[in-house]
mmCIF file of C-alpha atoms in Angstrom:
data_model
loop_
_atom_site.group_PDB
_atom_site.id
_atom_site.type_symbol
_atom_site.label_atom_id
_atom_site.label_comp_id
_atom_site.label_asym_id
_atom_site.label_seq_id
_atom_site.Cartn_x
_atom_site.Cartn_y
_atom_site.Cartn_z
ATOM 1 C CA MET A 1 21.393 91.940 8.193
ATOM 2 C CA SER A 2 23.296 90.727 11.243
ATOM 3 C CA SER A 3 26.966 91.628 11.677
ATOM 4 C CA ARG A 4 27.846 87.946 11.371
ATOM 5 C CA ILE A 5 26.131 87.601 8.040
ATOM 6 C CA ALA A 6 27.580 90.916 6.853
ATOM 7 C CA LYS A 7 31.073 89.636 7.660
ATOM 8 C CA LEU A 8 30.355 86.420 5.761
ATOM 9 C CA PHE A 9 29.360 88.342 2.668
ATOM 10 C CA ALA A 10 32.353 90.681 3.056
ATOM 11 C CA SER A 11 34.672 87.671 3.239
ATOM 12 C CA ALA A 12 33.042 86.256 0.154
ATOM 13 C CA ALA A 13 33.567 89.525 -1.692
ATOM 14 C CA VAL A 14 37.265 89.471 -0.851
ATOM 15 C CA ALA A 15 37.450 85.869 -1.989
ATOM 16 C CA LEU A 16 35.783 86.792 -5.245
ATOM 17 C CA VAL A 17 38.280 89.547 -5.984
ATOM 18 C CA THR A 18 41.094 87.089 -5.374
ATOM 19 C CA ALA A 19 39.412 84.373 -7.368
ATOM 20 C CA ASN A 20 38.611 86.624 -10.296
ATOM 21 C CA ALA A 21 42.302 87.477 -10.605
ATOM 22 C CA ALA A 22 43.077 83.849 -11.307
ATOM 23 C CA GLN A 23 39.860 82.473 -12.828
ATOM 24 C CA ALA A 24 37.896 83.533 -15.874
ATOM 25 C CA GLU A 25 34.515 83.350 -14.123
ATOM 26 C CA THR A 26 33.169 82.646 -10.665
ATOM 27 C CA LEU A 27 29.694 81.340 -9.864
ATOM 28 C CA VAL A 28 28.541 82.380 -6.392
ATOM 29 C CA VAL A 29 26.151 79.980 -4.653
ATOM 30 C CA VAL A 30 24.640 81.219 -1.380
ATOM 31 C CA THR A 31 22.935 78.599 0.795
ATOM 32 C CA GLY A 32 20.520 79.503 3.541
ATOM 33 C CA GLY A 33 20.597 76.063 5.088
ATOM 34 C CA SER A 34 22.474 73.774 7.418
ATOM 35 C CA GLU A 35 26.238 73.335 7.226
ATOM 36 C CA ASN A 36 25.980 69.997 5.449
ATOM 37 C CA MET A 37 24.164 71.753 2.598
ATOM 38 C CA VAL A 38 27.075 74.190 2.241
ATOM 39 C CA ASP A 39 29.539 71.296 2.363
ATOM 40 C CA TYR A 40 27.526 69.543 -0.332
ATOM 41 C CA VAL A 41 28.141 72.432 -2.743
ATOM 42 C CA THR A 42 31.747 72.946 -1.640
ATOM 43 C CA ASP A 43 32.864 69.332 -1.666
ATOM 44 C CA TYR A 44 30.676 67.679 -4.287
ATOM 45 C CA LEU A 45 28.472 69.795 -6.514
ATOM 46 C CA GLY A 46 30.879 72.708 -7.076
ATOM 47 C CA PRO A 47 33.851 70.533 -8.135
ATOM 48 C CA LEU A 48 31.551 68.545 -10.428
ATOM 49 C CA PHE A 49 30.382 71.753 -12.127
ATOM 50 C CA GLU A 50 33.958 73.008 -12.453
ATOM 51 C CA GLU A 51 35.012 69.708 -14.022
ATOM 52 C CA GLN A 52 32.269 69.966 -16.614
ATOM 53 C CA ASN A 53 32.778 73.696 -17.204
ATOM 54 C CA PRO A 54 36.509 74.497 -17.441
ATOM 55 C CA GLY A 55 37.382 78.057 -16.474
ATOM 56 C CA TRP A 56 34.605 78.328 -13.894
ATOM 57 C CA THR A 57 35.050 78.369 -10.133
ATOM 58 C CA VAL A 58 32.132 77.799 -7.761
ATOM 59 C CA LYS A 59 32.184 79.745 -4.493
ATOM 60 C CA SER A 60 29.835 78.468 -1.809
ATOM 61 C CA LEU A 61 28.668 80.622 1.082
ATOM 62 C CA GLY A 62 26.350 79.595 3.921
ATOM 63 C CA THR A 63 24.138 81.942 5.908
ATOM 64 C CA GLY A 64 22.755 79.432 8.396
ATOM 65 C CA PRO A 65 19.687 77.198 8.744
ATOM 66 C CA GLY A 66 16.026 78.028 9.143
ATOM 67 C CA ASP A 67 14.236 81.261 8.421
ATOM 68 C CA ALA A 68 17.196 83.344 9.659
ATOM 69 C CA GLY A 69 19.596 81.965 7.050
ATOM 70 C CA SER A 70 17.137 82.424 4.196
ATOM 71 C CA GLN A 71 16.186 85.863 5.561
ATOM 72 C CA ALA A 72 19.857 86.909 5.263
ATOM 73 C CA VAL A 73 19.788 85.957 1.575
ATOM 74 C CA LEU A 74 16.579 87.959 1.080
ATOM 75 C CA GLU A 75 18.154 90.989 2.778
ATOM 76 C CA LYS A 76 21.265 90.676 0.634
ATOM 77 C CA LEU A 77 19.277 90.733 -2.601
ATOM 78 C CA THR A 78 17.049 93.550 -1.367
ATOM 79 C CA ALA A 79 20.097 95.677 -0.521
ATOM 80 C CA GLN A 80 21.325 95.341 -4.128
ATOM 81 C CA LYS A 81 17.920 95.892 -5.709
ATOM 82 C CA ASP A 82 18.862 99.181 -7.390
ATOM 83 C CA GLN A 83 22.218 97.937 -8.677
ATOM 84 C CA PRO A 84 22.436 96.918 -12.378
ATOM 85 C CA THR A 85 23.882 93.497 -11.525
ATOM 86 C CA TRP A 86 24.050 91.460 -8.328
ATOM 87 C CA ASP A 87 26.950 89.399 -7.005
ATOM 88 C CA THR A 88 24.926 86.255 -6.213
ATOM 89 C CA ASP A 89 24.202 83.741 -8.971
ATOM 90 C CA VAL A 90 22.352 80.843 -7.331
ATOM 91 C CA ILE A 91 20.546 80.736 -3.992
ATOM 92 C CA VAL A 92 19.291 77.810 -1.924
ATOM 93 C CA THR A 93 16.518 78.908 0.432
ATOM 94 C CA ASN A 94 13.485 77.646 2.302
ATOM 95 C CA GLN A 95 9.862 77.872 1.226
ATOM 96 C CA LEU A 96 8.827 80.872 3.295
ATOM 97 C CA LYS A 97 11.625 83.227 2.256
ATOM 98 C CA THR A 98 11.740 82.036 -1.341
ATOM 99 C CA ALA A 99 8.059 82.882 -1.634
ATOM 100 C CA GLU A 100 8.737 86.357 -0.271
ATOM 101 C CA MET A 101 11.552 86.851 -2.780
ATOM 102 C CA VAL A 102 9.260 85.896 -5.666
ATOM 103 C CA THR A 103 6.609 88.314 -4.405
ATOM 104 C CA GLU A 104 9.175 91.121 -4.157
ATOM 105 C CA GLY A 105 10.522 90.556 -7.671
ATOM 106 C CA LEU A 106 13.969 89.434 -6.521
ATOM 107 C CA LEU A 107 14.067 86.190 -8.555
ATOM 108 C CA GLN A 108 13.814 85.295 -12.234
ATOM 109 C CA LYS A 109 11.878 82.516 -13.957
ATOM 110 C CA TYR A 110 14.110 79.834 -15.373
ATOM 111 C CA ARG A 111 12.632 76.358 -14.944
ATOM 112 C CA ASP A 112 11.339 76.047 -18.523
ATOM 113 C CA GLN A 113 14.826 76.952 -19.770
ATOM 114 C CA ILE A 114 16.595 73.917 -18.270
ATOM 115 C CA GLU A 115 16.174 70.341 -19.420
ATOM 116 C CA THR A 116 15.527 69.006 -15.930
ATOM 117 C CA GLY A 117 12.631 71.403 -15.437
ATOM 118 C CA ALA A 118 10.270 68.804 -16.877
ATOM 119 C CA LEU A 119 11.393 66.197 -14.337
ATOM 120 C CA VAL A 120 9.577 67.790 -11.413
ATOM 121 C CA THR A 121 5.800 67.775 -11.052
ATOM 122 C CA SER A 122 5.281 68.065 -7.285
ATOM 123 C CA ASP A 123 3.055 70.767 -5.882
ATOM 124 C CA ALA A 124 6.073 72.075 -3.986
ATOM 125 C CA ALA A 125 7.594 73.196 -7.277
ATOM 126 C CA LYS A 126 4.533 75.300 -7.993
ATOM 127 C CA MET A 127 3.289 76.654 -4.674
ATOM 128 C CA ALA A 128 5.267 77.655 -1.593
ATOM 129 C CA LEU A 129 2.987 78.107 1.418
ATOM 130 C CA GLY A 130 0.297 79.611 -0.788
ATOM 131 C CA THR A 131 2.536 81.723 -3.031
ATOM 132 C CA ASP A 132 2.776 80.888 -6.727
ATOM 133 C CA VAL A 133 6.459 80.108 -7.357
ATOM 134 C CA ASP A 134 5.877 78.090 -10.527
ATOM 135 C CA GLY A 135 8.847 78.516 -12.862
ATOM 136 C CA TYR A 136 11.031 80.326 -10.307
ATOM 137 C CA VAL A 137 12.265 77.297 -8.361
ATOM 138 C CA MET A 138 13.582 73.752 -8.579
ATOM 139 C CA PRO A 139 13.485 71.719 -5.339
ATOM 140 C CA MET A 140 16.971 70.704 -4.187
ATOM 141 C CA PHE A 141 15.462 67.909 -2.075
ATOM 142 C CA MET A 142 12.324 67.015 -0.181
ATOM 143 C CA SER A 143 12.607 66.574 3.571
ATOM 144 C CA GLN A 144 9.661 64.425 4.607
ATOM 145 C CA THR A 145 8.120 63.298 7.869
ATOM 146 C CA ALA A 146 6.693 59.815 8.346
ATOM 147 C CA ILE A 147 5.758 57.415 11.135
ATOM 148 C CA ALA A 148 8.601 55.180 12.368
ATOM 149 C CA TYR A 149 7.697 51.958 14.154
ATOM 150 C CA ASN A 150 9.192 48.846 15.684
ATOM 151 C CA PRO A 151 7.761 45.828 13.789
ATOM 152 C CA ASP A 152 8.515 43.602 16.781
ATOM 153 C CA LEU A 153 6.057 45.659 18.820
ATOM 154 C CA VAL A 154 3.549 46.707 16.147
ATOM 155 C CA GLN A 155 2.064 43.780 14.283
ATOM 156 C CA ASP A 156 -0.870 45.482 12.557
ATOM 157 C CA VAL A 157 0.695 48.707 11.345
ATOM 158 C CA PRO A 158 -1.871 51.525 11.088
ATOM 159 C CA THR A 159 -2.166 52.908 7.579
ATOM 160 C CA SER A 160 -4.018 56.096 8.490
ATOM 161 C CA LEU A 161 -4.192 58.781 11.177
ATOM 162 C CA GLU A 162 -7.502 57.243 12.204
ATOM 163 C CA GLY A 163 -5.741 53.891 12.616
ATOM 164 C CA ILE A 164 -2.957 55.488 14.680
ATOM 165 C CA LYS A 165 -5.554 57.039 16.971
ATOM 166 C CA THR A 166 -7.256 53.690 17.508
ATOM 167 C CA TRP A 167 -3.959 51.832 17.968
ATOM 168 C CA SER A 168 -2.629 54.353 20.497
ATOM 169 C CA GLU A 169 -5.787 54.175 22.581
ATOM 170 C CA ALA A 170 -5.347 50.385 22.701
ATOM 171 C CA ASN A 171 -1.618 50.669 23.504
ATOM 172 C CA PRO A 172 -1.246 53.477 26.059
ATOM 173 C CA GLY A 173 2.201 55.087 26.098
ATOM 174 C CA ALA A 174 3.490 53.198 23.058
ATOM 175 C CA PHE A 175 3.083 56.113 20.640
ATOM 176 C CA GLY A 176 5.563 58.942 21.237
ATOM 177 C CA TYR A 177 5.957 62.402 19.801
ATOM 178 C CA ASN A 178 7.505 65.713 20.780
ATOM 179 C CA GLY A 179 4.500 68.037 20.804
ATOM 180 C CA ILE A 180 5.001 71.343 18.973
ATOM 181 C CA LYS A 181 7.828 72.970 20.950
ATOM 182 C CA ASN A 182 10.663 70.486 20.670
ATOM 183 C CA GLY A 183 11.110 69.858 16.978
ATOM 184 C CA MET A 184 9.245 69.906 13.718
ATOM 185 C CA SER A 185 8.377 66.209 13.530
ATOM 186 C CA GLY A 186 5.853 66.831 16.305
ATOM 187 C CA VAL A 187 4.569 69.914 14.524
ATOM 188 C CA ALA A 188 4.194 67.816 11.385
ATOM 189 C CA PHE A 189 2.126 65.251 13.289
ATOM 190 C CA ALA A 190 -0.163 67.948 14.716
ATOM 191 C CA THR A 191 -0.556 69.356 11.207
ATOM 192 C CA ALA A 192 -1.365 65.908 9.790
ATOM 193 C CA TRP A 193 -3.965 65.539 12.540
ATOM 194 C CA ILE A 194 -5.703 68.693 11.348
ATOM 195 C CA TYR A 195 -5.479 67.553 7.722
ATOM 196 C CA ALA A 196 -7.159 64.295 8.765
ATOM 197 C CA PHE A 197 -9.724 65.521 11.288
ATOM 198 C CA GLY A 198 -9.961 69.312 10.869
ATOM 199 C CA GLY A 199 -13.206 69.159 8.915
ATOM 200 C CA SER A 200 -12.149 71.193 5.869
ATOM 201 C CA ASP A 201 -10.411 70.255 2.645
ATOM 202 C CA PRO A 202 -6.675 70.119 3.456
ATOM 203 C CA LYS A 203 -6.021 71.613 0.033
ATOM 204 C CA THR A 204 -7.550 74.869 1.251
ATOM 205 C CA LEU A 205 -5.074 74.954 4.152
ATOM 206 C CA MET A 206 -2.159 74.234 1.829
ATOM 207 C CA GLU A 207 -3.060 76.488 -1.084
ATOM 208 C CA GLY A 208 -5.424 79.087 0.307
ATOM 209 C CA PRO A 209 -6.788 81.592 0.138
ATOM 210 C CA TYR A 210 -6.638 82.146 3.859
ATOM 211 C CA ASP A 211 -10.089 82.053 5.401
ATOM 212 C CA ALA A 212 -10.571 81.641 9.144
ATOM 213 C CA GLY A 213 -13.866 79.935 8.315
ATOM 214 C CA ALA A 214 -11.861 76.924 7.124
ATOM 215 C CA GLU A 215 -10.914 76.402 10.773
ATOM 216 C CA ALA A 216 -14.482 75.747 11.889
ATOM 217 C CA GLY A 217 -13.767 72.065 12.601
ATOM 218 C CA TRP A 218 -10.478 72.612 14.385
ATOM 219 C CA ALA A 219 -11.893 72.974 17.891
ATOM 220 C CA GLU A 220 -13.372 69.482 17.815
ATOM 221 C CA ALA A 221 -10.223 68.021 16.193
ATOM 222 C CA LEU A 222 -7.944 69.654 18.767
ATOM 223 C CA ALA A 223 -10.138 68.498 21.638
ATOM 224 C CA ASP A 224 -9.784 65.005 20.195
ATOM 225 C CA LEU A 225 -6.013 65.486 19.974
ATOM 226 C CA LYS A 226 -5.920 66.527 23.623
ATOM 227 C CA THR A 227 -7.648 63.271 24.494
ATOM 228 C CA PHE A 228 -5.252 61.364 22.240
ATOM 229 C CA ASN A 229 -2.288 62.978 24.017
ATOM 230 C CA GLN A 230 -3.386 61.361 27.263
ATOM 231 C CA SER A 231 -2.449 58.002 25.711
ATOM 232 C CA VAL A 232 0.960 58.991 24.292
ATOM 233 C CA THR A 233 4.484 59.428 25.593
ATOM 234 C CA PHE A 234 6.024 62.851 25.026
ATOM 235 C CA THR A 235 9.594 62.773 23.762
ATOM 236 C CA PRO A 236 12.244 65.506 24.203
ATOM 237 C CA GLY A 237 12.640 66.208 20.483
ATOM 238 C CA ASN A 238 13.165 64.794 16.999
ATOM 239 C CA ALA A 239 16.272 62.912 18.116
ATOM 240 C CA GLY A 240 14.562 61.939 21.363
ATOM 241 C CA THR A 241 11.785 60.153 19.461
ATOM 242 C CA LEU A 242 14.379 58.072 17.613
ATOM 243 C CA ASP A 243 16.304 57.382 20.826
ATOM 244 C CA MET A 244 13.174 56.157 22.601
ATOM 245 C CA LEU A 245 12.192 54.028 19.624
ATOM 246 C CA ASN A 246 15.657 52.530 19.576
ATOM 247 C CA ARG A 247 15.504 51.696 23.283
ATOM 248 C CA GLY A 248 12.043 50.153 22.943
ATOM 249 C CA GLU A 249 10.506 52.764 25.269
ATOM 250 C CA ILE A 250 7.966 53.616 22.579
ATOM 251 C CA ALA A 251 6.854 51.555 19.586
ATOM 252 C CA MET A 252 5.809 54.256 17.120
ATOM 253 C CA GLY A 253 6.274 57.968 16.462
ATOM 254 C CA PRO A 254 6.728 60.697 13.824
ATOM 255 C CA VAL A 255 10.260 61.272 12.517
ATOM 256 C CA TRP A 256 12.143 62.994 9.699
ATOM 257 C CA VAL A 257 12.893 60.342 7.092
ATOM 258 C CA ASP A 258 16.438 61.554 6.319
ATOM 259 C CA MET A 259 17.338 61.522 10.034
ATOM 260 C CA PHE A 260 15.831 58.044 10.397
ATOM 261 C CA TYR A 261 17.883 56.563 7.563
ATOM 262 C CA SER A 262 21.069 58.459 8.474
ATOM 263 C CA TRP A 263 20.892 57.086 12.014
ATOM 264 C CA GLN A 264 20.360 53.586 10.688
ATOM 265 C CA ALA A 265 23.322 54.002 8.319
ATOM 266 C CA ASP A 266 25.485 55.207 11.233
ATOM 267 C CA GLY A 267 24.494 52.227 13.383
ATOM 268 C CA ARG A 268 22.695 54.446 15.896
ATOM 269 C CA LEU A 269 19.291 52.918 15.216
ATOM 270 C CA ASN A 270 17.931 49.382 15.248
ATOM 271 C CA PRO A 271 18.153 48.266 11.586
ATOM 272 C CA ASN A 272 14.820 46.466 11.935
ATOM 273 C CA LEU A 273 12.860 49.656 12.559
ATOM 274 C CA LYS A 274 10.663 50.743 9.647
ATOM 275 C CA ILE A 275 8.649 53.748 8.501
ATOM 276 C CA THR A 276 5.241 54.283 6.921
ATOM 277 C CA LEU A 277 3.415 57.285 5.494
ATOM 278 C CA PRO A 278 -0.209 57.093 6.697
ATOM 279 C CA GLU A 279 -3.262 58.541 5.003
ATOM 280 C CA PRO A 280 -4.151 61.295 4.337
ATOM 281 C CA GLY A 281 -0.448 62.145 4.467
ATOM 282 C CA MET A 282 2.119 64.080 6.452
ATOM 283 C CA PRO A 283 3.973 67.324 5.714
ATOM 284 C CA GLY A 284 7.474 67.840 4.458
ATOM 285 C CA GLN A 285 9.342 70.774 3.041
ATOM 286 C CA PRO A 286 11.839 71.394 0.260
ATOM 287 C CA TYR A 287 14.754 73.753 -0.098
ATOM 288 C CA TYR A 288 14.770 75.501 -3.458
ATOM 289 C CA TYR A 289 17.363 76.375 -6.050
ATOM 290 C CA ALA A 290 16.577 79.831 -7.436
ATOM 291 C CA ILE A 291 18.310 82.497 -9.545
ATOM 292 C CA PRO A 292 18.409 86.161 -8.441
ATOM 293 C CA ALA A 293 16.729 88.542 -10.887
ATOM 294 C CA LYS A 294 19.912 90.470 -11.761
ATOM 295 C CA THR A 295 22.625 87.838 -11.629
ATOM 296 C CA ALA A 296 25.483 88.508 -14.044
ATOM 297 C CA HIS A 297 25.774 84.801 -14.832
ATOM 298 C CA ALA A 298 22.243 83.634 -15.601
ATOM 299 C CA GLU A 299 23.258 81.058 -18.206
ATOM 300 C CA ALA A 300 25.874 79.492 -15.915
ATOM 301 C CA ALA A 301 23.369 79.552 -13.040
ATOM 302 C CA ARG A 302 20.881 77.599 -15.151
ATOM 303 C CA LYS A 303 23.578 75.083 -16.087
ATOM 304 C CA PHE A 304 24.500 74.688 -12.415
ATOM 305 C CA ILE A 305 20.897 74.021 -11.377
ATOM 306 C CA ALA A 306 20.344 71.678 -14.322
ATOM 307 C CA LEU A 307 23.353 69.689 -13.156
ATOM 308 C CA ALA A 308 22.202 69.754 -9.525
ATOM 309 C CA THR A 309 18.745 68.462 -10.488
ATOM 310 C CA SER A 310 19.860 65.858 -12.994
ATOM 311 C CA PRO A 311 18.828 62.274 -12.170
ATOM 312 C CA GLU A 312 22.463 61.228 -11.747
ATOM 313 C CA VAL A 313 23.328 63.978 -9.238
ATOM 314 C CA GLN A 314 20.021 63.668 -7.412
ATOM 315 C CA ALA A 315 20.651 59.925 -7.056
ATOM 316 C CA GLU A 316 24.270 60.155 -5.967
ATOM 317 C CA GLY A 317 24.336 63.460 -4.112
ATOM 318 C CA ILE A 318 20.877 63.838 -2.608
ATOM 319 C CA VAL A 319 19.635 60.290 -2.036
ATOM 320 C CA LYS A 320 22.810 58.289 -1.416
ATOM 321 C CA LYS A 321 24.869 60.908 0.445
ATOM 322 C CA PHE A 322 22.120 62.465 2.575
ATOM 323 C CA ASN A 323 19.145 60.097 2.550
ATOM 324 C CA TRP A 324 16.928 62.963 1.435
ATOM 325 C CA TYR A 325 14.108 62.347 -0.976
ATOM 326 C CA PRO A 326 14.901 63.792 -4.409
ATOM 327 C CA GLY A 327 13.724 67.195 -5.564
ATOM 328 C CA ILE A 328 12.701 65.795 -8.944
ATOM 329 C CA ASP A 329 10.218 62.957 -9.354
ATOM 330 C CA ALA A 330 11.699 59.778 -7.869
ATOM 331 C CA GLN A 331 10.717 57.721 -10.915
ATOM 332 C CA HIS A 332 13.518 59.392 -12.873
ATOM 333 C CA LEU A 333 16.212 58.190 -10.448
ATOM 334 C CA GLU A 334 15.743 54.438 -10.443
ATOM 335 C CA ALA A 335 17.955 53.883 -13.503
ATOM 336 C CA SER A 336 20.745 55.913 -11.844
ATOM 337 C CA MET A 337 20.726 54.046 -8.534
ATOM 338 C CA ASP A 338 21.984 50.678 -7.425
ATOM 339 C CA GLU A 339 19.273 48.306 -6.230
ATOM 340 C CA ALA A 340 20.347 48.353 -2.593
ATOM 341 C CA SER A 341 20.238 52.164 -2.326
ATOM 342 C CA TRP A 342 16.909 52.320 -4.116
ATOM 343 C CA ASP A 343 15.386 49.630 -1.936
ATOM 344 C CA LYS A 344 16.669 51.267 1.256
ATOM 345 C CA LEU A 345 14.934 54.558 0.601
ATOM 346 C CA PHE A 346 11.836 53.487 -1.271
ATOM 347 C CA THR A 347 10.790 50.107 0.101
ATOM 348 C CA ASP A 348 8.845 51.358 3.123
ATOM 349 C CA VAL A 349 7.621 54.566 1.478
ATOM 350 C CA THR A 350 7.343 54.170 -2.278
ATOM 351 C CA PRO A 351 7.500 56.889 -4.930
ATOM 352 C CA ALA A 352 3.739 56.401 -5.335
ATOM 353 C CA ASP A 353 3.275 56.978 -1.583
ATOM 354 C CA LEU A 354 5.259 60.192 -1.841
ATOM 355 C CA SER A 355 3.284 61.372 -4.832
ATOM 356 C CA GLU A 356 -0.034 60.746 -3.045
ATOM 357 C CA LYS A 357 0.705 61.479 0.620
ATOM 358 C CA ALA A 358 3.670 63.877 0.875
ATOM 359 C CA LYS A 359 1.984 67.145 1.834
ATOM 360 C CA PRO A 360 3.237 70.713 2.309
ATOM 361 C CA PHE A 361 2.775 72.576 5.561
ATOM 362 C CA PRO A 362 -0.228 74.936 5.544
ATOM 363 C CA LEU A 363 -0.167 78.609 4.575
ATOM 364 C CA GLY A 364 1.572 80.855 7.064
ATOM 365 C CA PRO A 365 -1.634 82.302 8.606
ATOM 366 C CA PHE A 366 -3.198 78.848 8.984
ATOM 367 C CA PHE A 367 0.073 77.534 10.432
ATOM 368 C CA THR A 368 0.216 80.359 12.987
ATOM 369 C CA ASP A 369 -3.413 79.769 13.963
ATOM 370 C CA LEU A 370 -2.748 76.046 14.363
ATOM 371 C CA MET A 371 0.207 76.621 16.671
ATOM 372 C CA ASP A 372 -1.735 79.169 18.715
ATOM 373 C CA GLN A 373 -4.803 76.962 19.026
ATOM 374 C CA TYR A 374 -2.706 73.909 19.931
ATOM 375 C CA GLU A 375 -1.185 75.916 22.768
ATOM 376 C CA THR A 376 -4.591 77.092 23.947
ATOM 377 C CA GLU A 377 -6.732 74.023 23.361
ATOM 378 C CA VAL A 378 -4.316 71.093 23.668
ATOM 379 C CA SER A 379 -1.353 72.072 25.838
ATOM 380 C CA ASN A 380 -3.442 73.722 28.561
#
């Protein structure tokens, strides 16, 4: 564990001692995500839980985004493994590290013990990069990639990766993406390309088992992608793709949906721009709510997660505040949302589109092979 993370946990421990002197119980929520995820618990979800559960205080602690933040949570739980109880009650972590925690016995099953557990049916609630996490997790939200486009410049919008390939060849330079080194929207597009043209069942890449033989068609697909890249404009990153779309320098490109809608809401993006989710689909990734195996407050932790994954909170907190797709099935939110908010998020990409075409990233070994082969076969 880094010294920075150790100090964060030490500060939290001091805060807990102080809090426990004044409060009957404290629920500790540790988030291995971006700062806005920590703020979400501190400013919105925690106070809502405290209001509904008098005598409880929610303490929120962030360990940082990406694998490093979730790794710090894993290390924290591992360090306490031999203790009778642990001082963390709820964690919010990414797919990779959550899967490792399940494998190492650091989490407990709880989903069938909360009423909202039945509201999620996505594959992401069952498998995390090839690891069975069914019952151990509830998705906090789904971050999804899609294709953004300018309808003034794209009249016949491609509905598939095959259509995008054809359209880009006919419109040199009008499709833009950021490759695989400058942001995950480009990585997601390269992954979708392999799902579409890699020659094997994408389900094998997503669920395993890992078998290098499933990559037999990749060489041809990547050679095709190298040819495709000769007709595209490379952007400097996720934000760069949106900037170039906004300036009309490109007409189409892969983006993160939450970033797309947040920029439109902030007035940073042409309100006429739209998104589509082409066949066979594009990857996204959730962050998970999970409960450490030896939390001292398992019942309160389940109540917290049930609240966080209720249709009302998912509608207000996840969809309206952040423009993320919900962690539970979107069909359960419509009654809790005003028409304008619902239409904004689900007009271009419908709940049915998400159910059919929102894909996970491939298993870790396949993902590593894809990045390596892209570098060798496409970038060079």
